[in-house]
PDB file of C-alpha atoms in Angstrom:
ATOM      1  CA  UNK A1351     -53.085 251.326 -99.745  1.00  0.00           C
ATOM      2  CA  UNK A1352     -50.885 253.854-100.701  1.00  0.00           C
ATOM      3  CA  UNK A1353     -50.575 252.747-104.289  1.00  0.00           C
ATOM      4  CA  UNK A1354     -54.630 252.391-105.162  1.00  0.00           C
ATOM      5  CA  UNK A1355     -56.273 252.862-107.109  1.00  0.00           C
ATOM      6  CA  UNK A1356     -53.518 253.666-109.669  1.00  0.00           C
ATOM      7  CA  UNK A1357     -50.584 250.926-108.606  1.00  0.00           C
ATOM      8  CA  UNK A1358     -51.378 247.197-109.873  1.00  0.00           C
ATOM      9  CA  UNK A1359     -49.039 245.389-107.604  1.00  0.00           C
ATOM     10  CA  UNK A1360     -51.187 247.463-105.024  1.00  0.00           C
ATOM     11  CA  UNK A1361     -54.229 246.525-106.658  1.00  0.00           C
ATOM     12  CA  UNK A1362     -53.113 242.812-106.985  1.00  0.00           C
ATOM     13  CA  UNK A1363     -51.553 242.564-102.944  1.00  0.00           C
ATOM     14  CA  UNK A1364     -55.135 244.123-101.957  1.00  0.00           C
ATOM     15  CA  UNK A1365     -56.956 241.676-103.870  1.00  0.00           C
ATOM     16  CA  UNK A1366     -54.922 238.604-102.534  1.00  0.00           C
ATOM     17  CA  UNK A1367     -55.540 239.782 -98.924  1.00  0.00           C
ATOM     18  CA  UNK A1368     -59.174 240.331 -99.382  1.00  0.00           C
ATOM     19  CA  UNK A1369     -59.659 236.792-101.248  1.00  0.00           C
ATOM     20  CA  UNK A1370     -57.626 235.225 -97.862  1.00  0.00           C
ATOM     21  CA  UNK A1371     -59.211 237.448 -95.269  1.00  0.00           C
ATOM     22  CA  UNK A1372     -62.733 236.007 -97.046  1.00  0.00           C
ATOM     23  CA  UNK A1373     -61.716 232.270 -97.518  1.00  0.00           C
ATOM     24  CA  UNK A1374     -60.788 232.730 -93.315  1.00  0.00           C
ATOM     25  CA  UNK A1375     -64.230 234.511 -92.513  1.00  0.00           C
ATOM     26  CA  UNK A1376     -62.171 237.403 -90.734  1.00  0.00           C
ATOM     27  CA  UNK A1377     -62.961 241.284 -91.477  1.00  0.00           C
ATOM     28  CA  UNK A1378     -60.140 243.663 -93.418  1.00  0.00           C
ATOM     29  CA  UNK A1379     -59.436 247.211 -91.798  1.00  0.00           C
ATOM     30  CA  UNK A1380     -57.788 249.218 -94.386  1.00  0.00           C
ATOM     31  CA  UNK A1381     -54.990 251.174 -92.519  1.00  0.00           C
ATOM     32  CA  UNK A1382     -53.975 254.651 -94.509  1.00  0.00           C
ATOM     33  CA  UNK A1383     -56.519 255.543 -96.124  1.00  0.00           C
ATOM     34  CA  UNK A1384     -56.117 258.980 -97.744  1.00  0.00           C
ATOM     35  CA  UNK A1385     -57.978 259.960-100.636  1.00  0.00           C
ATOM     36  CA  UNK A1386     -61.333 259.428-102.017  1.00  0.00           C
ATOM     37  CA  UNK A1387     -59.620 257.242-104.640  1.00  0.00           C
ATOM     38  CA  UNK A1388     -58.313 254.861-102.252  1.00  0.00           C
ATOM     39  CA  UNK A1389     -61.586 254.671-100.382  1.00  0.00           C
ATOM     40  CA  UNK A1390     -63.203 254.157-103.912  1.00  0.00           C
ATOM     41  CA  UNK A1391     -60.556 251.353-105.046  1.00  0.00           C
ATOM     42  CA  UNK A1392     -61.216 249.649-101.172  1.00  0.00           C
ATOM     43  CA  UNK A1393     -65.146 249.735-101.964  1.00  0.00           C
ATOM     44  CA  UNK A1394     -64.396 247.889-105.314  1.00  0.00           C
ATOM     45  CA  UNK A1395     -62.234 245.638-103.789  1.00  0.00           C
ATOM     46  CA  UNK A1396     -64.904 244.825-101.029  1.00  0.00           C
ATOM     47  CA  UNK A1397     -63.490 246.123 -98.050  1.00  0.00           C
ATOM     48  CA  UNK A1398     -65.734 246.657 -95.227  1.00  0.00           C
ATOM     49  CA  UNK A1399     -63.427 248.665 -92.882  1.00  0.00           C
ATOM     50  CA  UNK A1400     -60.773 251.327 -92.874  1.00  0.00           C
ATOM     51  CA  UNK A1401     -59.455 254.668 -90.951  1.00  0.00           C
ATOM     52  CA  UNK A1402     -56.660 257.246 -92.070  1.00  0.00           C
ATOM     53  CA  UNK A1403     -56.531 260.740 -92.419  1.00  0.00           C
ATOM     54  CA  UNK A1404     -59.534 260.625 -94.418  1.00  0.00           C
ATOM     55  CA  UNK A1405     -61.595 260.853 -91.646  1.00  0.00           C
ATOM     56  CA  UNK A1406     -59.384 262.177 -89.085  1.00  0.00           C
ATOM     57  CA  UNK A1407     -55.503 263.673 -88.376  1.00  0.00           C
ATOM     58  CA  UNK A1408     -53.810 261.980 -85.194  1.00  0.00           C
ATOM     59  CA  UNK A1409     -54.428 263.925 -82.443  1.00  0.00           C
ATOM     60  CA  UNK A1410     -52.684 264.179 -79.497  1.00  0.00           C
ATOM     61  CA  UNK A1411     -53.281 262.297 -76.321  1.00  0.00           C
ATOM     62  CA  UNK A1412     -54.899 264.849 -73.990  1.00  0.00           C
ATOM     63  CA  UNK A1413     -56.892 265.931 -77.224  1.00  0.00           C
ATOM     64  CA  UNK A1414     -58.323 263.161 -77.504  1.00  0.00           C
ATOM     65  CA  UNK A1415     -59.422 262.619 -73.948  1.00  0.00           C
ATOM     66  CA  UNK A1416     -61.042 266.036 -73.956  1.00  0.00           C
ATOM     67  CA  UNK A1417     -62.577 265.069 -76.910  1.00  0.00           C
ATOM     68  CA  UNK A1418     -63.728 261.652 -75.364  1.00  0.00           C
ATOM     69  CA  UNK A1419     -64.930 263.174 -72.050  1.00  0.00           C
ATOM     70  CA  UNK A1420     -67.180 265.907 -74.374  1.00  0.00           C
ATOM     71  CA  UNK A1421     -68.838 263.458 -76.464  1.00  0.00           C
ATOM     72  CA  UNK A1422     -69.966 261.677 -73.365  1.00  0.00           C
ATOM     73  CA  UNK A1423     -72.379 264.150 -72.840  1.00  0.00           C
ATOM     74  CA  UNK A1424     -74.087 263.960 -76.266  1.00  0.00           C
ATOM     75  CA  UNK A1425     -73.533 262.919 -79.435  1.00  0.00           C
ATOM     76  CA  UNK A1426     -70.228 263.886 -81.631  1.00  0.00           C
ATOM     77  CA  UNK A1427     -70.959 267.465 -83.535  1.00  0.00           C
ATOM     78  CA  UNK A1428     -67.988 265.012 -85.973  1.00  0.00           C
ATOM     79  CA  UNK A1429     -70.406 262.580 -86.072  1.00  0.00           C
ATOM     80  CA  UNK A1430     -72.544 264.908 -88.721  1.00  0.00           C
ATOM     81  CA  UNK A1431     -69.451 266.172 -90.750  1.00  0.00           C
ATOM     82  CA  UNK A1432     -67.810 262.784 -91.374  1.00  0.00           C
ATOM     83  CA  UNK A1433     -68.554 259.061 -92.400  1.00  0.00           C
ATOM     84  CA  UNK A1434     -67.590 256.637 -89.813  1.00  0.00           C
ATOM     85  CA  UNK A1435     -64.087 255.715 -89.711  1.00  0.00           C
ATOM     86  CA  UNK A1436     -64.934 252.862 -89.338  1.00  0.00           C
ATOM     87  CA  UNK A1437     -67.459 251.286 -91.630  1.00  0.00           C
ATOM     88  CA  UNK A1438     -66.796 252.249 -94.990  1.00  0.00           C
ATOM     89  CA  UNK A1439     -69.959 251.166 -96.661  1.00  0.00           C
TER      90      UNK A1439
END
């Protein structure tokens, strides 16, 4: 997605896999997601799904096993500051 919204062989590849992943009944997950435009473009585009740094820098193992074994006593303080990374509409 590195190209949306601005790229139209971007715009154009997106579109082709959307119009496939629909004619196959199978869910898109937009990997890369960066910006606001790209998650606007996706939206437009119709996809359902996506994670990048727009929600969220890698994070190292151990991090995020400290951060898994915290959340399992109560729900995510992220979980307020962010939209899912998941669902993107």
């Amino acid at each position: 997605v590195t190209g949306l919204p601005a790229n139209f062989e971007d715009v154009a590849i997106t579109r082709a896999i959307m119009a496939m992943s629909d004619a196959l009944g199978l869910a898109v997950t937009a990997e890369g997601v960066e910006t606001e435009a790209q998650l606007g473009a996706l939206l437009e585009l119709g996809t359902g799904y996506g994670q990048g740094f727009l929600w969220g820098r890698a994070v190292a193992a151990s991090d995020f096993e400290a951060r898994l074994a915290a959340e399992a006593d109560g729900p995510s303080p992220l979980a307020r500051q962010t939209p899912s990374p998941w669902r993107i509409h």
